[in-house]
Amino acid sequence: MSTILVTGASGFVGSHLVPALADAGHHVLALVRDDDDAATVYRRLTAPQRERVEARTGDVTRLESLAGAVAGADAVLHLAAVPRDWDGGATLRLVNTEGTRNVVRATREAGIRRLVHLGAMGVVDDPDLHYASSKAKAIALVRDSGLDWTVLSPSVMYGPRDGFFNILAGLVRMSPGVVPITGSGQARFQPLAVEDLGRAAVIAFADPALVGHEALLGGPRYWTYREIVGEVLRGMGTRRALLPMPVPLIRLVAGSAEAVRLPFPVATDQLRQLRLDNVGPPDAVREAFGFEPRDMAGGLTHLKRKVRDQEPAPG
């Protein structure tokens, strides 16, 4: 088994992939920014998993902090990323693009060959799409790294402590009887269970045939945004009327909220991204990894609880 450095270990994806790698027998070096994040990582693990996980302190935006973090690793799983910012894409570029550049350089300088990178489905290097551009540039850096790389590019992911679906659930809780639907609600997604991403990551480190490939990861069916909101309501066990809202109106509200740093469920950058479908081949997971991903239908019951209550029971 390998020793794998995992960046973004305390985030949503990391909280599921760190234990998946530990359960597969790997020794995990969990990269965190401080002791509080380290405590969060350990709290989410069972006792046997903790024996295989060691917290390392570092920050992907600071190259000098990564040399010690990566020492002793055989491979790197780069998950650290942010989905939105409030500064016109500057933080997205710093973390998602430059952070990846730093991880690639630290990996090379440590003499490590294997790098698995978390990309994103449907991203393009369009300067008007800040998140998509930052992730597309990061994928290009990994492809050009000269390392033995694999890119895992999922559609939106669901599971305890997720971002996308918990944001929608928060919108439902704030809405007295009516939930706004952005535009026509026909933008398409291919939701993937985060547990299936964990399964794919474990396979990626074991299968040399995946070196040099970007794998598009999605569930077995396509969902429109309107259908997703309906499934969120089902998962929460509640009812609301769905009311289509013009994108320009939602953009105006979102932009006003961003200007004064008020929380709002969707960012203006994310609204621009909705013009692109977020789907890939429905059989891609089976073809690349040999298993069938689970259907999201009935899989959002974690949304009955608020995010803070979705933490696992201490192991």
PDB file of C-alpha atoms in Angstrom, residues 9-241:
ATOM      1  CA  ALA A   9      -8.412  16.845   3.645  1.00  0.00           C
ATOM      2  CA  SER A  10     -10.806  18.748   5.909  1.00  0.00           C
ATOM      3  CA  GLY A  11     -13.213  19.759   3.125  1.00  0.00           C
ATOM      4  CA  PHE A  12     -16.371  18.015   1.951  1.00  0.00           C
ATOM      5  CA  VAL A  13     -14.663  15.762  -0.593  1.00  0.00           C
ATOM      6  CA  GLY A  14     -11.648  15.157   1.618  1.00  0.00           C
ATOM      7  CA  SER A  15     -13.878  14.116   4.510  1.00  0.00           C
ATOM      8  CA  HIS A  16     -15.078  11.196   2.396  1.00  0.00           C
ATOM      9  CA  LEU A  17     -11.930  10.328   0.412  1.00  0.00           C
ATOM     10  CA  VAL A  18      -9.492  10.279   3.339  1.00  0.00           C
ATOM     11  CA  PRO A  19     -11.411   7.434   5.059  1.00  0.00           C
ATOM     12  CA  ALA A  20     -11.894   5.645   1.719  1.00  0.00           C
ATOM     13  CA  LEU A  21      -8.128   5.560   1.158  1.00  0.00           C
ATOM     14  CA  ALA A  22      -7.491   4.509   4.767  1.00  0.00           C
ATOM     15  CA  ASP A  23     -10.043   1.690   4.445  1.00  0.00           C
ATOM     16  CA  ALA A  24      -8.214   0.547   1.302  1.00  0.00           C
ATOM     17  CA  GLY A  25      -5.032   0.128   3.377  1.00  0.00           C
ATOM     18  CA  HIS A  26      -3.167   3.284   2.378  1.00  0.00           C
ATOM     19  CA  HIS A  27      -1.341   5.515   4.838  1.00  0.00           C
ATOM     20  CA  VAL A  28      -2.807   9.015   4.408  1.00  0.00           C
ATOM     21  CA  LEU A  29      -0.972  12.283   5.015  1.00  0.00           C
ATOM     22  CA  ALA A  30      -3.889  14.699   5.476  1.00  0.00           C
ATOM     23  CA  LEU A  31      -2.882  18.236   4.503  1.00  0.00           C
ATOM     24  CA  VAL A  32      -4.594  20.829   6.711  1.00  0.00           C
ATOM     25  CA  ARG A  33      -3.990  24.513   7.381  1.00  0.00           C
ATOM     26  CA  ASP A  34      -4.082  24.429  11.178  1.00  0.00           C
ATOM     27  CA  ASP A  35      -4.717  22.349  14.285  1.00  0.00           C
ATOM     28  CA  ASP A  36      -8.470  22.993  14.195  1.00  0.00           C
ATOM     29  CA  ASP A  37      -8.690  21.492  10.709  1.00  0.00           C
ATOM     30  CA  ALA A  38      -6.602  18.538  11.877  1.00  0.00           C
ATOM     31  CA  ALA A  39      -9.020  17.946  14.744  1.00  0.00           C
ATOM     32  CA  THR A  40     -11.905  18.027  12.261  1.00  0.00           C
ATOM     33  CA  VAL A  41     -10.231  15.385  10.089  1.00  0.00           C
ATOM     34  CA  TYR A  42      -9.571  13.049  13.026  1.00  0.00           C
ATOM     35  CA  ARG A  43     -13.073  13.529  14.449  1.00  0.00           C
ATOM     36  CA  ARG A  44     -14.608  12.180  11.249  1.00  0.00           C
ATOM     37  CA  LEU A  45     -12.594   8.952  11.323  1.00  0.00           C
ATOM     38  CA  THR A  46     -13.179   5.643  13.030  1.00  0.00           C
ATOM     39  CA  ALA A  47     -10.509   4.369  15.413  1.00  0.00           C
ATOM     40  CA  PRO A  48      -9.001   1.960  12.825  1.00  0.00           C
ATOM     41  CA  GLN A  49      -8.928   4.725  10.207  1.00  0.00           C
ATOM     42  CA  ARG A  50      -7.125   7.116  12.571  1.00  0.00           C
ATOM     43  CA  GLU A  51      -4.244   4.649  12.794  1.00  0.00           C
ATOM     44  CA  ARG A  52      -3.659   5.150   9.055  1.00  0.00           C
ATOM     45  CA  VAL A  53      -4.015   8.948   8.950  1.00  0.00           C
ATOM     46  CA  GLU A  54      -1.408  11.569   9.873  1.00  0.00           C
ATOM     47  CA  ALA A  55      -2.167  15.304   9.700  1.00  0.00           C
ATOM     48  CA  ARG A  56       0.394  17.532   7.976  1.00  0.00           C
ATOM     49  CA  THR A  57       0.218  21.334   8.078  1.00  0.00           C
ATOM     50  CA  GLY A  58       0.515  23.345   4.888  1.00  0.00           C
ATOM     51  CA  ASP A  59      -1.253  25.645   2.458  1.00  0.00           C
ATOM     52  CA  VAL A  60      -1.445  25.011  -1.282  1.00  0.00           C
ATOM     53  CA  THR A  61      -1.160  28.760  -1.929  1.00  0.00           C
ATOM     54  CA  ARG A  62       2.248  28.821  -0.195  1.00  0.00           C
ATOM     55  CA  LEU A  63       4.776  26.694  -2.062  1.00  0.00           C
ATOM     56  CA  GLU A  64       7.301  26.877   0.773  1.00  0.00           C
ATOM     57  CA  SER A  65       4.849  25.112   3.105  1.00  0.00           C
ATOM     58  CA  LEU A  66       4.493  22.050   0.890  1.00  0.00           C
ATOM     59  CA  ALA A  67       8.014  20.583   0.924  1.00  0.00           C
ATOM     60  CA  GLY A  68       7.670  19.293   4.482  1.00  0.00           C
ATOM     61  CA  ALA A  69       4.073  18.221   3.929  1.00  0.00           C
ATOM     62  CA  VAL A  70       4.876  16.023   0.946  1.00  0.00           C
ATOM     63  CA  ALA A  71       7.977  14.431   2.493  1.00  0.00           C
ATOM     64  CA  GLY A  72       7.694  10.654   2.635  1.00  0.00           C
ATOM     65  CA  ALA A  73       4.696  10.420   0.309  1.00  0.00           C
ATOM     66  CA  ASP A  74       4.561   7.997  -2.618  1.00  0.00           C
ATOM     67  CA  ALA A  75       1.679   9.779  -4.342  1.00  0.00           C
ATOM     68  CA  VAL A  76      -0.512  12.885  -4.106  1.00  0.00           C
ATOM     69  CA  LEU A  77      -4.281  13.305  -4.262  1.00  0.00           C
ATOM     70  CA  HIS A  78      -4.983  16.991  -4.895  1.00  0.00           C
ATOM     71  CA  LEU A  79      -8.488  17.973  -3.773  1.00  0.00           C
ATOM     72  CA  ALA A  80      -8.032  21.507  -2.386  1.00  0.00           C
ATOM     73  CA  ALA A  81     -10.235  24.008  -4.237  1.00  0.00           C
ATOM     74  CA  VAL A  82     -12.882  26.656  -3.633  1.00  0.00           C
ATOM     75  CA  PRO A  83     -16.188  26.875  -5.566  1.00  0.00           C
ATOM     76  CA  ARG A  84     -16.792  30.647  -5.382  1.00  0.00           C
ATOM     77  CA  ASP A  85     -15.358  33.938  -4.201  1.00  0.00           C
ATOM     78  CA  TRP A  86     -16.318  37.585  -3.722  1.00  0.00           C
ATOM     79  CA  ASP A  87     -13.381  39.251  -5.467  1.00  0.00           C
ATOM     80  CA  GLY A  88     -13.979  38.774  -9.176  1.00  0.00           C
ATOM     81  CA  GLY A  89     -12.219  35.433  -9.443  1.00  0.00           C
ATOM     82  CA  ALA A  90      -8.970  36.393  -7.681  1.00  0.00           C
ATOM     83  CA  THR A  91      -9.321  33.828  -4.890  1.00  0.00           C
ATOM     84  CA  LEU A  92     -10.472  31.170  -7.365  1.00  0.00           C
ATOM     85  CA  ARG A  93      -7.312  31.732  -9.403  1.00  0.00           C
ATOM     86  CA  LEU A  94      -5.109  31.776  -6.298  1.00  0.00           C
ATOM     87  CA  VAL A  95      -6.419  28.534  -4.808  1.00  0.00           C
ATOM     88  CA  ASN A  96      -7.620  26.516  -7.771  1.00  0.00           C
ATOM     89  CA  THR A  97      -5.012  27.434 -10.384  1.00  0.00           C
ATOM     90  CA  GLU A  98      -1.935  28.650  -8.523  1.00  0.00           C
ATOM     91  CA  GLY A  99      -2.523  26.164  -5.720  1.00  0.00           C
ATOM     92  CA  THR A 100      -2.424  23.383  -8.296  1.00  0.00           C
ATOM     93  CA  ARG A 101       0.733  24.843  -9.832  1.00  0.00           C
ATOM     94  CA  ASN A 102       2.348  24.727  -6.377  1.00  0.00           C
ATOM     95  CA  VAL A 103       1.229  21.151  -5.716  1.00  0.00           C
ATOM     96  CA  VAL A 104       2.569  20.007  -9.091  1.00  0.00           C
ATOM     97  CA  ARG A 105       5.922  21.687  -8.421  1.00  0.00           C
ATOM     98  CA  ALA A 106       6.202  20.311  -4.874  1.00  0.00           C
ATOM     99  CA  THR A 107       5.329  16.831  -6.150  1.00  0.00           C
ATOM    100  CA  ARG A 108       8.012  16.977  -8.832  1.00  0.00           C
ATOM    101  CA  GLU A 109      10.651  18.407  -6.500  1.00  0.00           C
ATOM    102  CA  ALA A 110       9.984  15.623  -3.985  1.00  0.00           C
ATOM    103  CA  GLY A 111      10.638  13.029  -6.697  1.00  0.00           C
ATOM    104  CA  ILE A 112       7.039  11.747  -6.570  1.00  0.00           C
ATOM    105  CA  ARG A 113       5.611  10.502  -9.870  1.00  0.00           C
ATOM    106  CA  ARG A 114       1.938   9.746  -9.146  1.00  0.00           C
ATOM    107  CA  LEU A 115      -0.615  12.566  -8.973  1.00  0.00           C
ATOM    108  CA  VAL A 116      -4.396  12.228  -8.965  1.00  0.00           C
ATOM    109  CA  HIS A 117      -6.174  15.556  -9.342  1.00  0.00           C
ATOM    110  CA  LEU A 118      -9.791  16.478  -8.708  1.00  0.00           C
ATOM    111  CA  GLY A 119     -11.019  18.351 -11.770  1.00  0.00           C
ATOM    112  CA  ALA A 120     -14.609  19.235 -12.604  1.00  0.00           C
ATOM    113  CA  MET A 121     -16.947  18.210 -15.378  1.00  0.00           C
ATOM    114  CA  GLY A 122     -17.844  20.739 -18.045  1.00  0.00           C
ATOM    115  CA  VAL A 123     -15.259  23.410 -17.233  1.00  0.00           C
ATOM    116  CA  VAL A 124     -13.794  25.589 -19.977  1.00  0.00           C
ATOM    117  CA  ASP A 125     -11.106  28.266 -19.925  1.00  0.00           C
ATOM    118  CA  ASP A 126     -13.510  31.171 -20.457  1.00  0.00           C
ATOM    119  CA  PRO A 127     -12.523  34.405 -18.668  1.00  0.00           C
ATOM    120  CA  ASP A 128     -16.205  35.169 -18.078  1.00  0.00           C
ATOM    121  CA  LEU A 129     -16.546  31.947 -16.060  1.00  0.00           C
ATOM    122  CA  HIS A 130     -14.232  32.441 -13.111  1.00  0.00           C
ATOM    123  CA  TYR A 131     -14.594  29.041 -11.439  1.00  0.00           C
ATOM    124  CA  ALA A 132     -14.611  27.098 -14.704  1.00  0.00           C
ATOM    125  CA  SER A 133     -11.572  28.961 -15.990  1.00  0.00           C
ATOM    126  CA  SER A 134      -9.619  28.405 -12.759  1.00  0.00           C
ATOM    127  CA  LYS A 135     -10.325  24.666 -12.845  1.00  0.00           C
ATOM    128  CA  ALA A 136      -9.673  24.306 -16.589  1.00  0.00           C
ATOM    129  CA  LYS A 137      -6.292  25.994 -16.167  1.00  0.00           C
ATOM    130  CA  ALA A 138      -5.520  23.667 -13.239  1.00  0.00           C
ATOM    131  CA  ILE A 139      -6.332  20.596 -15.347  1.00  0.00           C
ATOM    132  CA  ALA A 140      -4.015  21.907 -18.074  1.00  0.00           C
ATOM    133  CA  LEU A 141      -1.211  22.309 -15.529  1.00  0.00           C
ATOM    134  CA  VAL A 142      -1.656  18.700 -14.422  1.00  0.00           C
ATOM    135  CA  ARG A 143      -1.724  17.433 -18.023  1.00  0.00           C
ATOM    136  CA  ASP A 144       1.502  19.309 -18.776  1.00  0.00           C
ATOM    137  CA  SER A 145       3.223  18.332 -15.509  1.00  0.00           C
ATOM    138  CA  GLY A 146       5.253  15.422 -16.846  1.00  0.00           C
ATOM    139  CA  LEU A 147       3.963  13.357 -13.917  1.00  0.00           C
ATOM    140  CA  ASP A 148       1.991  10.116 -13.964  1.00  0.00           C
ATOM    141  CA  TRP A 149      -1.298  11.968 -13.652  1.00  0.00           C
ATOM    142  CA  THR A 150      -4.986  11.100 -13.585  1.00  0.00           C
ATOM    143  CA  VAL A 151      -7.756  13.699 -13.476  1.00  0.00           C
ATOM    144  CA  LEU A 152     -11.084  12.794 -11.878  1.00  0.00           C
ATOM    145  CA  SER A 153     -13.712  15.261 -13.143  1.00  0.00           C
ATOM    146  CA  PRO A 154     -17.104  14.769 -11.476  1.00  0.00           C
ATOM    147  CA  SER A 155     -20.403  16.501 -12.036  1.00  0.00           C
ATOM    148  CA  VAL A 156     -22.072  17.960  -8.929  1.00  0.00           C
ATOM    149  CA  MET A 157     -21.565  15.662  -5.941  1.00  0.00           C
ATOM    150  CA  TYR A 158     -23.978  14.772  -3.191  1.00  0.00           C
ATOM    151  CA  GLY A 159     -23.527  13.317   0.279  1.00  0.00           C
ATOM    152  CA  PRO A 160     -23.338  14.501   3.891  1.00  0.00           C
ATOM    153  CA  ARG A 161     -21.854  18.028   4.111  1.00  0.00           C
ATOM    154  CA  ASP A 162     -22.034  18.624   0.343  1.00  0.00           C
ATOM    155  CA  GLY A 163     -22.161  22.160  -0.978  1.00  0.00           C
ATOM    156  CA  PHE A 164     -24.532  22.292  -3.952  1.00  0.00           C
ATOM    157  CA  PHE A 165     -27.431  20.340  -2.459  1.00  0.00           C
ATOM    158  CA  ASN A 166     -27.129  21.811   1.024  1.00  0.00           C
ATOM    159  CA  ILE A 167     -27.253  25.290  -0.527  1.00  0.00           C
ATOM    160  CA  LEU A 168     -30.539  24.352  -2.203  1.00  0.00           C
ATOM    161  CA  ALA A 169     -31.819  22.912   1.071  1.00  0.00           C
ATOM    162  CA  GLY A 170     -30.933  26.179   2.803  1.00  0.00           C
ATOM    163  CA  LEU A 171     -32.888  28.062   0.150  1.00  0.00           C
ATOM    164  CA  VAL A 172     -35.877  25.800   0.798  1.00  0.00           C
ATOM    165  CA  ARG A 173     -35.689  26.513   4.529  1.00  0.00           C
ATOM    166  CA  MET A 174     -35.690  30.261   3.858  1.00  0.00           C
ATOM    167  CA  SER A 175     -38.578  30.121   1.377  1.00  0.00           C
ATOM    168  CA  PRO A 176     -42.105  30.358   2.816  1.00  0.00           C
ATOM    169  CA  GLY A 177     -43.990  27.991   0.535  1.00  0.00           C
ATOM    170  CA  VAL A 178     -42.232  28.875  -2.744  1.00  0.00           C
ATOM    171  CA  VAL A 179     -38.770  27.978  -4.079  1.00  0.00           C
ATOM    172  CA  PRO A 180     -37.392  30.052  -6.974  1.00  0.00           C
ATOM    173  CA  ILE A 181     -36.109  28.154 -10.008  1.00  0.00           C
ATOM    174  CA  THR A 182     -33.308  29.836 -11.942  1.00  0.00           C
ATOM    175  CA  GLY A 183     -34.474  30.595 -15.474  1.00  0.00           C
ATOM    176  CA  SER A 184     -36.173  27.721 -17.257  1.00  0.00           C
ATOM    177  CA  GLY A 185     -34.706  25.149 -14.869  1.00  0.00           C
ATOM    178  CA  GLN A 186     -33.591  23.014 -17.817  1.00  0.00           C
ATOM    179  CA  ALA A 187     -29.809  23.143 -17.237  1.00  0.00           C
ATOM    180  CA  ARG A 188     -28.669  19.518 -16.967  1.00  0.00           C
ATOM    181  CA  PHE A 189     -26.467  17.842 -14.363  1.00  0.00           C
ATOM    182  CA  GLN A 190     -25.263  14.296 -13.711  1.00  0.00           C
ATOM    183  CA  PRO A 191     -25.083  14.059  -9.896  1.00  0.00           C
ATOM    184  CA  LEU A 192     -22.477  11.694  -8.456  1.00  0.00           C
ATOM    185  CA  ALA A 193     -22.456  10.216  -4.956  1.00  0.00           C
ATOM    186  CA  VAL A 194     -19.284  11.306  -3.170  1.00  0.00           C
ATOM    187  CA  GLU A 195     -18.856   7.690  -2.014  1.00  0.00           C
ATOM    188  CA  ASP A 196     -18.557   6.710  -5.681  1.00  0.00           C
ATOM    189  CA  LEU A 197     -15.871   9.349  -6.188  1.00  0.00           C
ATOM    190  CA  GLY A 198     -14.024   7.783  -3.253  1.00  0.00           C
ATOM    191  CA  ARG A 199     -14.322   4.372  -4.862  1.00  0.00           C
ATOM    192  CA  ALA A 200     -12.977   5.774  -8.148  1.00  0.00           C
ATOM    193  CA  ALA A 201     -10.031   7.442  -6.391  1.00  0.00           C
ATOM    194  CA  VAL A 202      -9.010   4.181  -4.726  1.00  0.00           C
ATOM    195  CA  ILE A 203      -9.133   2.426  -8.110  1.00  0.00           C
ATOM    196  CA  ALA A 204      -7.165   5.245  -9.759  1.00  0.00           C
ATOM    197  CA  PHE A 205      -4.207   4.641  -7.433  1.00  0.00           C
ATOM    198  CA  ALA A 206      -4.348   0.894  -8.089  1.00  0.00           C
ATOM    199  CA  ASP A 207      -4.834   0.841 -11.893  1.00  0.00           C
ATOM    200  CA  PRO A 208      -1.887   2.017 -14.019  1.00  0.00           C
ATOM    201  CA  ALA A 209      -4.163   2.023 -17.079  1.00  0.00           C
ATOM    202  CA  LEU A 210      -5.704   5.245 -15.755  1.00  0.00           C
ATOM    203  CA  VAL A 211      -2.403   7.151 -15.903  1.00  0.00           C
ATOM    204  CA  GLY A 212      -2.602   9.948 -18.452  1.00  0.00           C
ATOM    205  CA  HIS A 213      -6.399  10.022 -18.560  1.00  0.00           C
ATOM    206  CA  GLU A 214      -9.136  12.429 -17.481  1.00  0.00           C
ATOM    207  CA  ALA A 215     -12.176  10.500 -16.280  1.00  0.00           C
ATOM    208  CA  LEU A 216     -15.584  12.181 -16.463  1.00  0.00           C
ATOM    209  CA  LEU A 217     -17.577  10.992 -13.481  1.00  0.00           C
ATOM    210  CA  GLY A 218     -21.348  11.219 -13.266  1.00  0.00           C
ATOM    211  CA  GLY A 219     -24.304   9.228 -12.083  1.00  0.00           C
ATOM    212  CA  PRO A 220     -26.382   6.915 -14.291  1.00  0.00           C
ATOM    213  CA  ARG A 221     -28.879   9.576 -15.445  1.00  0.00           C
ATOM    214  CA  TYR A 222     -29.176  13.251 -16.284  1.00  0.00           C
ATOM    215  CA  TRP A 223     -31.196  15.601 -14.058  1.00  0.00           C
ATOM    216  CA  THR A 224     -32.474  19.062 -14.908  1.00  0.00           C
ATOM    217  CA  TYR A 225     -32.078  21.790 -12.322  1.00  0.00           C
ATOM    218  CA  ARG A 226     -35.844  21.737 -11.791  1.00  0.00           C
ATOM    219  CA  GLU A 227     -35.800  17.969 -11.200  1.00  0.00           C
ATOM    220  CA  ILE A 228     -32.919  18.385  -8.745  1.00  0.00           C
ATOM    221  CA  VAL A 229     -34.861  20.922  -6.697  1.00  0.00           C
ATOM    222  CA  GLY A 230     -37.776  18.484  -6.647  1.00  0.00           C
ATOM    223  CA  GLU A 231     -35.480  15.715  -5.383  1.00  0.00           C
ATOM    224  CA  VAL A 232     -34.081  18.054  -2.710  1.00  0.00           C
ATOM    225  CA  LEU A 233     -37.638  18.625  -1.483  1.00  0.00           C
ATOM    226  CA  ARG A 234     -38.219  14.867  -1.460  1.00  0.00           C
ATOM    227  CA  GLY A 235     -35.009  14.286   0.493  1.00  0.00           C
ATOM    228  CA  MET A 236     -36.020  16.913   3.036  1.00  0.00           C
ATOM    229  CA  GLY A 237     -39.487  15.431   3.338  1.00  0.00           C
ATOM    230  CA  THR A 238     -41.181  18.737   2.582  1.00  0.00           C
ATOM    231  CA  ARG A 239     -43.238  20.460  -0.100  1.00  0.00           C
ATOM    232  CA  ARG A 240     -42.869  23.793  -1.866  1.00  0.00           C
ATOM    233  CA  ALA A 241     -44.238  25.357  -5.031  1.00  0.00           C
TER     234      ALA A 241
END
